XYZ file of C-alpha atoms in Angstrom:
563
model
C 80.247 94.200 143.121
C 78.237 96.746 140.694
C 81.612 98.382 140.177
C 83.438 95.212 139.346
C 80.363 94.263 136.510
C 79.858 97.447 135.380
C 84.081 96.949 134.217
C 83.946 93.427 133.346
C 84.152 92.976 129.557
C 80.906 92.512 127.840
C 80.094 89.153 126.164
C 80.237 90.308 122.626
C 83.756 91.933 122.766
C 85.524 90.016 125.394
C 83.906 85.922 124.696
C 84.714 85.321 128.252
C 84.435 82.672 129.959
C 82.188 82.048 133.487
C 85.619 81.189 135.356
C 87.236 84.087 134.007
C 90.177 82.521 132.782
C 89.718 83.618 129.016
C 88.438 86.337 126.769
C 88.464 86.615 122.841
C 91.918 88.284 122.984
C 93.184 84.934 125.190
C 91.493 82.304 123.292
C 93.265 80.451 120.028
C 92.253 82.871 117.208
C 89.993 81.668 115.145
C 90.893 82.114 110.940
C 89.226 85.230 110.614
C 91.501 87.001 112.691
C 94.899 85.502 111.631
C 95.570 87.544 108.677
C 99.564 88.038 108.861
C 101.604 86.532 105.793
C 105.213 86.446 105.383
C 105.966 89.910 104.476
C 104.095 91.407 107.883
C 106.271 89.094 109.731
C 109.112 91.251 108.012
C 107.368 94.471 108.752
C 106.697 93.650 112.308
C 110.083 92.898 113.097
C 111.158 96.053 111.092
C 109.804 97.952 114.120
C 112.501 96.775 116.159
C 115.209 96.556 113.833
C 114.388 100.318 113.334
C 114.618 101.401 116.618
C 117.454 103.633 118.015
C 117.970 100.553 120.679
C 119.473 98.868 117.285
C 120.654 101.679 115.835
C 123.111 102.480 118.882
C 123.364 98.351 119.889
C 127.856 99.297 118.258
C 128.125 101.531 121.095
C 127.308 99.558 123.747
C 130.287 96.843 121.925
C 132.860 99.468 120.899
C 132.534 100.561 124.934
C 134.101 97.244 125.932
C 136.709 97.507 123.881
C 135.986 95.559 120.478
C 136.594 97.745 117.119
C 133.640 98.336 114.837
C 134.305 95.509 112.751
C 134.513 92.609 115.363
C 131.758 94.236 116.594
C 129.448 93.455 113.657
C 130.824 89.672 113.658
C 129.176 89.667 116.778
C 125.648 91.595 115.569
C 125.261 88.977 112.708
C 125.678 86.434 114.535
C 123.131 87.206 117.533
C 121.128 88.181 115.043
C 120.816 84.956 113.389
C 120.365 83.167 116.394
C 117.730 85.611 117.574
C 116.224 84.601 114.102
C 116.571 80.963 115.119
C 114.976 81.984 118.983
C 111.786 83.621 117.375
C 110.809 81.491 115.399
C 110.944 78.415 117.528
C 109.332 79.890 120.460
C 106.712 81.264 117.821
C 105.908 78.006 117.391
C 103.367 77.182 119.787
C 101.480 80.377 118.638
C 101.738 79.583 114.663
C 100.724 76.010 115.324
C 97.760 76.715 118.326
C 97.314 80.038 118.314
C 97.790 80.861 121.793
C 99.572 84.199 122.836
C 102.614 83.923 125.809
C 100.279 84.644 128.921
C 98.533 81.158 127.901
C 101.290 79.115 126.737
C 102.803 80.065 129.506
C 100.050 78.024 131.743
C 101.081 74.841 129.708
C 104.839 75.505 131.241
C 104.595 77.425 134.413
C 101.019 75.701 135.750
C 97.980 77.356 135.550
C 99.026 80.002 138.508
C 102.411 79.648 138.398
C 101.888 81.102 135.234
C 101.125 84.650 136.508
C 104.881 85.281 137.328
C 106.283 85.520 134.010
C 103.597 87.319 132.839
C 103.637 89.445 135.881
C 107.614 89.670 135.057
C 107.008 91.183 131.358
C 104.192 93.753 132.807
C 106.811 94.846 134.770
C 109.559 95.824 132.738
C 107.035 96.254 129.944
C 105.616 99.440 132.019
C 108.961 100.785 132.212
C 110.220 100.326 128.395
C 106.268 102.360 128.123
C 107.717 104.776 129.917
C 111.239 105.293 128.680
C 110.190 105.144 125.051
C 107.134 107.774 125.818
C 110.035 109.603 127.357
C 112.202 109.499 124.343
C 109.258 109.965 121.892
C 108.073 113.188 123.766
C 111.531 113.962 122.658
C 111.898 113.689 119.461
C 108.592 115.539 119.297
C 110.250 118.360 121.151
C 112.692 118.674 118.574
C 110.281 118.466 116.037
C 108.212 121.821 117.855
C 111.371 123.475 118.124
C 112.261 123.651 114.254
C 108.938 124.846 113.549
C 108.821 127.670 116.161
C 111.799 129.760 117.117
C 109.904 130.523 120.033
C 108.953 127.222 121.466
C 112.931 126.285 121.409
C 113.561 129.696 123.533
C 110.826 128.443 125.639
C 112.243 129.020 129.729
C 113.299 125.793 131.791
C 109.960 126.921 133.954
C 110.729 124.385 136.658
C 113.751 124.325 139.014
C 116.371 122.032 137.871
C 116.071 119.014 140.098
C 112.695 118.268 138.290
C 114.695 117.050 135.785
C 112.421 118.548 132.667
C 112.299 121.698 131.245
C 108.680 123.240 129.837
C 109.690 122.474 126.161
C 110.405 118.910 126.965
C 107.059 118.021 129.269
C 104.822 119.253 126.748
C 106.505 117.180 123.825
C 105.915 114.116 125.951
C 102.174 115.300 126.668
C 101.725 115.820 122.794
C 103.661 112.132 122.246
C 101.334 110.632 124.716
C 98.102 112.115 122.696
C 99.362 110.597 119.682
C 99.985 107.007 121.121
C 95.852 107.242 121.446
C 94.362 106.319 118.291
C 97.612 103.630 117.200
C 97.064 101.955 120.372
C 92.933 101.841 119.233
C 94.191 99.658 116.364
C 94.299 95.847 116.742
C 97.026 93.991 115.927
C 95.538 91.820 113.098
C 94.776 95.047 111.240
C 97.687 97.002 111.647
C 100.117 95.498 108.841
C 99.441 98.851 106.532
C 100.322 101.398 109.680
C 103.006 99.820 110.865
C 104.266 99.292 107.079
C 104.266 102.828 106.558
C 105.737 104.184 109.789
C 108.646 101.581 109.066
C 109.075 102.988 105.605
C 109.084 106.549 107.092
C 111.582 105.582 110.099
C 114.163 103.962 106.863
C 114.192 106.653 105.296
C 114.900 108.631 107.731
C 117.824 106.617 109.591
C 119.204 106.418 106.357
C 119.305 110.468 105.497
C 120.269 110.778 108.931
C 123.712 108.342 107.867
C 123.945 109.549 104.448
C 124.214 113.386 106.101
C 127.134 112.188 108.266
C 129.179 110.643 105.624
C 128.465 113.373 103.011
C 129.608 116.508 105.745
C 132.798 114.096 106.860
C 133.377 113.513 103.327
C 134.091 110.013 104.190
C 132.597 107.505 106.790
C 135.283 109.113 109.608
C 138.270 107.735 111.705
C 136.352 104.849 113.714
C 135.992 102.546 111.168
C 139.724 101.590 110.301
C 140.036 101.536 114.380
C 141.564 98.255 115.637
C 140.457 97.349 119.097
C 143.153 98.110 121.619
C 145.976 96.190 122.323
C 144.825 93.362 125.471
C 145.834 90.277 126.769
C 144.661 87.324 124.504
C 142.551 85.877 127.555
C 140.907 89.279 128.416
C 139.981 89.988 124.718
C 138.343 86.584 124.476
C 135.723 87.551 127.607
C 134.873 90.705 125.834
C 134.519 89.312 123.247
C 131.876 87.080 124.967
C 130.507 90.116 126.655
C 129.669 91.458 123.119
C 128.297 88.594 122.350
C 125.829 88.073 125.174
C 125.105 92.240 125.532
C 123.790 91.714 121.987
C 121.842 88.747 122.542
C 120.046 90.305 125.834
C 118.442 93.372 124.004
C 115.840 91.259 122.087
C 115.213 88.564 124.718
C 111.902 89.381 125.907
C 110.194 89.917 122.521
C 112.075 86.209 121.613
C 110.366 84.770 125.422
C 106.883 86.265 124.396
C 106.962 85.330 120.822
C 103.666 83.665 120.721
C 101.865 86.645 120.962
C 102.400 88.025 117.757
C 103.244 84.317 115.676
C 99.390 83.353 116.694
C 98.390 86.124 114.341
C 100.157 84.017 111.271
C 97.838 82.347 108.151
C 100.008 79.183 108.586
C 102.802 78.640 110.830
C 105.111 78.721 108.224
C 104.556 82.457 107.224
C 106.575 83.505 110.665
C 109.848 81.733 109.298
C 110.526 83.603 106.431
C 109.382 86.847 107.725
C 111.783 86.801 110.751
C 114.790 85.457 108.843
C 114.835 88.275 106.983
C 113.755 90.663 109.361
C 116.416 89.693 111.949
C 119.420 88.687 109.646
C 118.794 91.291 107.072
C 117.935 94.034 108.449
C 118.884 93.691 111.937
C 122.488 93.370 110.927
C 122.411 96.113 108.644
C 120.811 99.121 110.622
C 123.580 98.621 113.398
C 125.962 99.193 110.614
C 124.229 102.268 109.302
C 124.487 103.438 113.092
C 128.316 102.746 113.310
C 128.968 104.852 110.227
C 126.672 107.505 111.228
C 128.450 107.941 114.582
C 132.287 107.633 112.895
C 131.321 110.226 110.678
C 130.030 112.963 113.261
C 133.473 111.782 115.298
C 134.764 113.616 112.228
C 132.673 116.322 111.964
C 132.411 117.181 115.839
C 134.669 115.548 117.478
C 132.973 113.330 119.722
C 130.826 110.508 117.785
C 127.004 111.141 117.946
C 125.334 107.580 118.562
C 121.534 108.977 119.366
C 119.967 110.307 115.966
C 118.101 112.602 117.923
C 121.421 114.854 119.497
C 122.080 114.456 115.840
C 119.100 117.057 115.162
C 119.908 119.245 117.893
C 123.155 119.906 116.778
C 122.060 120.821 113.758
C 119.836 123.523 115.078
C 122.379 124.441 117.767
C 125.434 125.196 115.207
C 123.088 126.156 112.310
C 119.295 127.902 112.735
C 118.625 128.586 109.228
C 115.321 127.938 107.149
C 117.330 125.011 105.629
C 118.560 123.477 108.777
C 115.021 123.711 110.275
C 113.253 122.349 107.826
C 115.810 118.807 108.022
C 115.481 118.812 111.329
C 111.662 118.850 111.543
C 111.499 116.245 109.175
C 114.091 114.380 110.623
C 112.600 114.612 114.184
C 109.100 113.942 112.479
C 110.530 110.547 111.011
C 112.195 109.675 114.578
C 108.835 110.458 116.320
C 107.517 108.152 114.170
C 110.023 105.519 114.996
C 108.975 105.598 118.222
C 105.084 105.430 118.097
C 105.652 102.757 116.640
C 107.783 100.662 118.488
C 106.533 102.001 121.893
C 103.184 100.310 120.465
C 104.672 96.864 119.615
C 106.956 96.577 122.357
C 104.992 98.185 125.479
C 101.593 99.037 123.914
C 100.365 95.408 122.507
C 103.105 93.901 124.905
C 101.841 95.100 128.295
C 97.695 94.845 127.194
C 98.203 90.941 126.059
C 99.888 90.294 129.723
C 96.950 92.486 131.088
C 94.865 90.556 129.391
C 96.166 87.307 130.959
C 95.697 88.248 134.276
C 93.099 89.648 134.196
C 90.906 88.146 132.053
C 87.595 89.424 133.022
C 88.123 92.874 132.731
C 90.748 93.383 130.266
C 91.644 92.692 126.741
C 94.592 94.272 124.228
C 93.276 97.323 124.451
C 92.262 98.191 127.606
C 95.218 97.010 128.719
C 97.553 99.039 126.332
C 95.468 102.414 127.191
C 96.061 101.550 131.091
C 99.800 100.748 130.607
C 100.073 103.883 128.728
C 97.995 106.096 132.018
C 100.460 104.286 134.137
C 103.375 104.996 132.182
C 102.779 108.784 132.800
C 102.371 108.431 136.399
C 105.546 106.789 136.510
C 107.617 110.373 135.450
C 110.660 108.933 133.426
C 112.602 111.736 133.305
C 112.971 111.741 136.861
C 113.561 107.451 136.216
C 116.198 108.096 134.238
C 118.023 111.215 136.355
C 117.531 109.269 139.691
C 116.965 105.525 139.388
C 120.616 104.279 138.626
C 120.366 101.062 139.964
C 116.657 100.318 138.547
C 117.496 101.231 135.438
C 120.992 98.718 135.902
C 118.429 95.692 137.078
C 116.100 96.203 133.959
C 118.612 96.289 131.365
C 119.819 93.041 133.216
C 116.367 91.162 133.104
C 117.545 89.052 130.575
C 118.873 86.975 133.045
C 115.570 85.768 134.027
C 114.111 85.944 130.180
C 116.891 83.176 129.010
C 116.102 80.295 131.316
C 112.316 80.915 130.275
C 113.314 80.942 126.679
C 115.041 77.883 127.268
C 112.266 75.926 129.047
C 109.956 76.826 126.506
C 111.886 75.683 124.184
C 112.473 72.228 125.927
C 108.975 71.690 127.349
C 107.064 72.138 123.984
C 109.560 70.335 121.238
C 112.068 68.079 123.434
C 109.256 67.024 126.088
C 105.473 66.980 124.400
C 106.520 67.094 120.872
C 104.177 69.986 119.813
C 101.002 68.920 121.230
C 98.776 70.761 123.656
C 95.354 70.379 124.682
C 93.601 73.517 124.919
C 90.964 73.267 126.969
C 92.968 72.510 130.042
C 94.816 75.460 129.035
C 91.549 77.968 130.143
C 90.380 76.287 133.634
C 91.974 75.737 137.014
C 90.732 72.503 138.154
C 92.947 69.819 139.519
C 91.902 67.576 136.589
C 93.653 69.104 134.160
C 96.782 68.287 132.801
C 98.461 71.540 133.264
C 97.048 72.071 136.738
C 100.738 70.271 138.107
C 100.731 70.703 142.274
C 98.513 73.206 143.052
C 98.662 74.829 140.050
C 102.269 75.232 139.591
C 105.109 73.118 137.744
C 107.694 73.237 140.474
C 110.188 71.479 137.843
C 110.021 74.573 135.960
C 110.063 76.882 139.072
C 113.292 74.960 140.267
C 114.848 75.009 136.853
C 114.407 78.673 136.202
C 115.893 79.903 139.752
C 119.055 77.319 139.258
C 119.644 79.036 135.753
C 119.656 83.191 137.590
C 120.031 82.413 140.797
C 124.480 81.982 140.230
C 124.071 85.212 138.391
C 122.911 87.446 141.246
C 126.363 88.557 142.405
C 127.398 89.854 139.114
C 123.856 91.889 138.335
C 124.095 93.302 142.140
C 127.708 94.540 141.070
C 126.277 95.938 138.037
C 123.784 97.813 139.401
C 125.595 99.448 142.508
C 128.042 101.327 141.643
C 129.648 100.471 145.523
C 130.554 96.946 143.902
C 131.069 98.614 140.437
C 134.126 100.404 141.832
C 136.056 97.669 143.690
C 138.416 94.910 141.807
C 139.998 92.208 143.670
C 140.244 88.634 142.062
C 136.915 87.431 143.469
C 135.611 90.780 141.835
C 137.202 90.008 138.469
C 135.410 86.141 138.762
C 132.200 87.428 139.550
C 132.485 89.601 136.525
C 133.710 87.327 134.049
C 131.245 84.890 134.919
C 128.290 87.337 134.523
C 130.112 88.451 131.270
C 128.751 84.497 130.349
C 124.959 86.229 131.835
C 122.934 85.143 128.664
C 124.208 81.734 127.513
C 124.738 80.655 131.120
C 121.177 80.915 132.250
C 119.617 79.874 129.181
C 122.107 76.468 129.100
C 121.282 75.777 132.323
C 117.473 76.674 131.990
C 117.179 73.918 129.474
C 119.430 71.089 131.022
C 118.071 71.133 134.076
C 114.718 71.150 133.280
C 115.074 68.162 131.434
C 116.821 66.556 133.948
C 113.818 67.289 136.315
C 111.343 65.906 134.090
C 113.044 62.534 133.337
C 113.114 62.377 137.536
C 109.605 63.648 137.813
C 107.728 63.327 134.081
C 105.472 65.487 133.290
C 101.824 64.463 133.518
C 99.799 63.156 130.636
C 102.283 64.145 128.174
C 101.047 63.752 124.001
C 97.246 64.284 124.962
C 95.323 66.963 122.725
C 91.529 67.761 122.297
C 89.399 65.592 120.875
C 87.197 68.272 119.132
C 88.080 71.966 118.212
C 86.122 73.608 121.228
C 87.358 77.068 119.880
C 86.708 76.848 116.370
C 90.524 77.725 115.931
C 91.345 75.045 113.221
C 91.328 75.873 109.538
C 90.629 72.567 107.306
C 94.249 71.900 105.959
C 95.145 71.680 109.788
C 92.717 69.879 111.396
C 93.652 67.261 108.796
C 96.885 66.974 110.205
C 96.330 66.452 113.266
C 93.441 63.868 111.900
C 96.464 62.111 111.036
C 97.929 61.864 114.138
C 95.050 60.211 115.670
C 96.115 56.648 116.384
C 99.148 57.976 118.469
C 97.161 59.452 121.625
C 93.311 58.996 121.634
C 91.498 61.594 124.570
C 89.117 62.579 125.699
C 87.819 66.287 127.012
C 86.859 66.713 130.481
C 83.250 67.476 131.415
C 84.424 70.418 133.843
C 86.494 72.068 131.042
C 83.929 72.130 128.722
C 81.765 73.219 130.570
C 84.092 76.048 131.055
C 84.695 77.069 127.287
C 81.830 78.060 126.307
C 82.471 79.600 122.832
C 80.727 82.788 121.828
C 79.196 82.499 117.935
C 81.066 85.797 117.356
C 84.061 84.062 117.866
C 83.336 80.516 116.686
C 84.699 80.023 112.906
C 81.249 79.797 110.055
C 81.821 75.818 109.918
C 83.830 74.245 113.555
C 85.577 71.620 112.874
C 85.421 68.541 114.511
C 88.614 66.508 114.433
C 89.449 62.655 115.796
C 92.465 62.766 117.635
């Protein structure tokens, strides 16, 4: 018991509650701490847009088949419904300033709630790892233009270890530097992450401008058409593209909330993300599509992964000049990937950390733990060895959709924006999200229905036994999981509506009738002042009780609002 209060979070820093249930990185931020305007939205986003996952998202398309033209139809228009995706389901965090572990009680049930955020820990850990992985890297590369003698360092270790010396101690150096950017909160990390974007730009772009300026041209793959097929078999690749491009972002679009709470108004996320997603998310996968035609050119073989980029520079060239590109080059990469391994795993993993486990850990302690773990986990012996893992992760998407999708329903179709809080930070049965037993079965049932079809086509996927046979039951399965995304997210939403007209959900419309967290800026607790005469409440004694508010984390002046 000493052990477990000597690691509880102290008062002060965490705000915790008695029941345990909240802490001051769970509860609705208060004004103070929502600082993000439009343009942070944009540079947030940037991250991802950035990354080499975007970069190299043509590859994946021009693999099935589609040329590199029809392939970009298909980025621009994920992209803008990924726009569309984000910024609904960053609605409930613009508007109440709850992050995805809570909002997810208001959905899931106050327990059932643990599984999706259990869900994103999960593959959260592993993109922690992988991107460590790739960032020790790119460090690596970085070392070896500097020092002749670091790149003529010995393998060291026997070659089913999977790493050679050079390589481990890039990722130990990559790993030090994740330290003090994971030590910075989100609400003041708009000027860090601004500049490692502007950094990563410029140097995707010299990395693309390079290619077309040694091919003299931007190379063979671009006036490509896609191969002659069968008009029916084009059309399912051509839904294949479109749902393989949709997947990549859909567990940032399910966990939204956590980084829309951080918004002035709610209206500074739209603009942001439009622009972010249907800007620039369309045009680094373009950049990436040259790059790689180009170096078809030049080597023969296109060159998708900016980083084998570098090394080939240093392998067919080791001069002074060719060094000092590729350190900055690799420098600029490195820097790509502190910074999305921070926003995508780092913040990611220690706000689901933070939800379940309220007591003892907030963003930061959970980031720093996900980050231990991530070591322990070895990915370069992950990504040698674990075929069929690494299949079932980049197939989670089948589970993100349907959640996507009853988020989606749930908070605008079914209670028309409007949550009450407090029952969002207790478990007692008379709350309104409490359900049966603390789960919404309707959303449990819905969820399964929406993956549970898609199983056979994932399994296939993942063993490459099934991968290898084709019969016509073989070719179903796989057309039907070609459908993997839109499927499970259609049927996500329908049937959870259906289940709530059959069973409706409890106490729907009721909200707060004071602002217990001191989350409410004036402008907005006018509105809902307006909204008053459509569903008077009233607060349970046992949830106030509850949420108790810390004065740290209570605004100067709480406002009290009739509702």
């Amino acid at each position: 018991m000493r052990l477990l209060q000597a690691l509880a979070l102290p008062a002060n820093e965490g705000g915790r509650s008695e029941s345990g249930w909240s802490n001051g990185d769970l509860r609705p931020l208060p004004p103070h701490r929502r600082t993000w305007g439009t343009w942070v939205f944009v540079s947030w986003w940037s991250v991802f847009m950035f990354s080499l996952t975007n970069w190299q998202i043509g590859a994946s398309l021009i693999a099935l088949g589609l040329s590199v033209w029809q392939s970009m139809v298909l980025i621009v228009a994920s992209r803008v419904l990924h726009a569309g995706l984000a910024v609904a389901n960053g609605m409930p965090g613009g508007e109440w300033h709850i992050g995805f572990p809570v909002f997810s009680r208001a959905v899931w049930g106050v327990y059932g709630a643990f599984l999706p955020v259990a869900m994103r820990t999960f593959l959260g850990l592993f993109a922690f790892a992988f991107n460590t992985w790739f960032g020790g890297l790119c460090t690596a590369a970085m070392l070896a233009a500097m020092s002749e003698g670091f790149r003529n360092l010995p393998a060291t270790f026997p070659a089913s270890s999977h790493v050679t010396l050079a390589q481990l101690l890039g990722w130990l150096i990559f790993n030090v530097l994740m330290l003090p950017v994971l030590a910075v909160k989100p609400e003041r990390a708009a000027l860090l992450f601004s500049t490692f974007n502007a950094v990563s730009f410029v140097t995707l772009v010299s990395i693309m401008i390079w290619s077309l300026v040694a091919a003299h041209g931007a190379g063979p793959m671009l006036s490509h058409s896609s191969p002659d097929m069968v008009s029916g078999s084009h059309g399912w690749i051509v839904v294949k593209g479109f749902c393989t491009s949709l997947a990549v972002l859909m567990a940032p679009m399910m966990s939204q909330s956590d980084f829309s709470r951080f918004a002035r108004k709610p209206r500074n996320q739209i603009a942001g993300q439009l622009v972010a997603f249907i800007g620039l998310g369309s045009i680094m996968p373009l950049f990436g599509c040259l790059a790689a035609s180009a170096t078809q050119k030049i080597w023969g073989e296109p060159a998708w992964n900016p980083p084998l980029i570098i090394l080939q520079w240093m392998a067919r060239d080791y001069s002074p000049a060719t060094r000092a590109a590729a350190f900055f080059a690799a420098t600029g990469l490195m820097i790509n990937l502190l910074s999305l391994n921070t926003v995508e795993s780092g913040y990611a993993v220690g706000m689901d950390l933070a939800g379940l486990f309220p007591r003892y850990v907030n963003i930061r302690r959970g980031a720093y733990i996900g980050l231990i773990a991530s070591m322990a986990m070895c990915p370069w012996q992950l990504l040698a060895t674990a075929n069929t893992l690494v299949a079932v992760l980049n197939g989670f998407a089948i589970f993100f959709a349907p959640i996507c999708a009853i988020q989606l329903c749930d908070y605008f179709i079914l209670r028309h924006r409007r949550l009450k809080l407090s029952d969002l930070y207790h478990p007692h049965n008379n709350g309104i999200y409490y359900f049966s037993y603390g789960i919404n079965f309707r959303t449990a049932v819905a969820w399964a229905m929406a993956w549970v079809p898609l199983a056979p086509g994932l399994a296939r996927t993942a063993d490459s036994r099934y991968a290898m046979r084709a019969n016509m039951l073989v070719d179903g399965i796989d057309r039907f999981y070609a459908l993997n995304v839109l499927f499970s997210f259609t049927v996500a939403f329908v049937m959870y509506y259906i289940l709530c007209s059959i069973w409706p959900l409890p106490r729907l419309g009721e909200i707060d009738t004071e602002d217990i967290f001191g989350t409410f800026s004036p402008p907005e607790a006018g509105m809902l002042d307006q909204a008053s005469d459509q569903s008077p409440d009233s607060p349970s004694t046992s949830a106030k009780d509850d949420l108790k508010v810390t004065a740290s984390e209570k605004a100067p002046s709480p406002i009290q609002t009739q509702l």
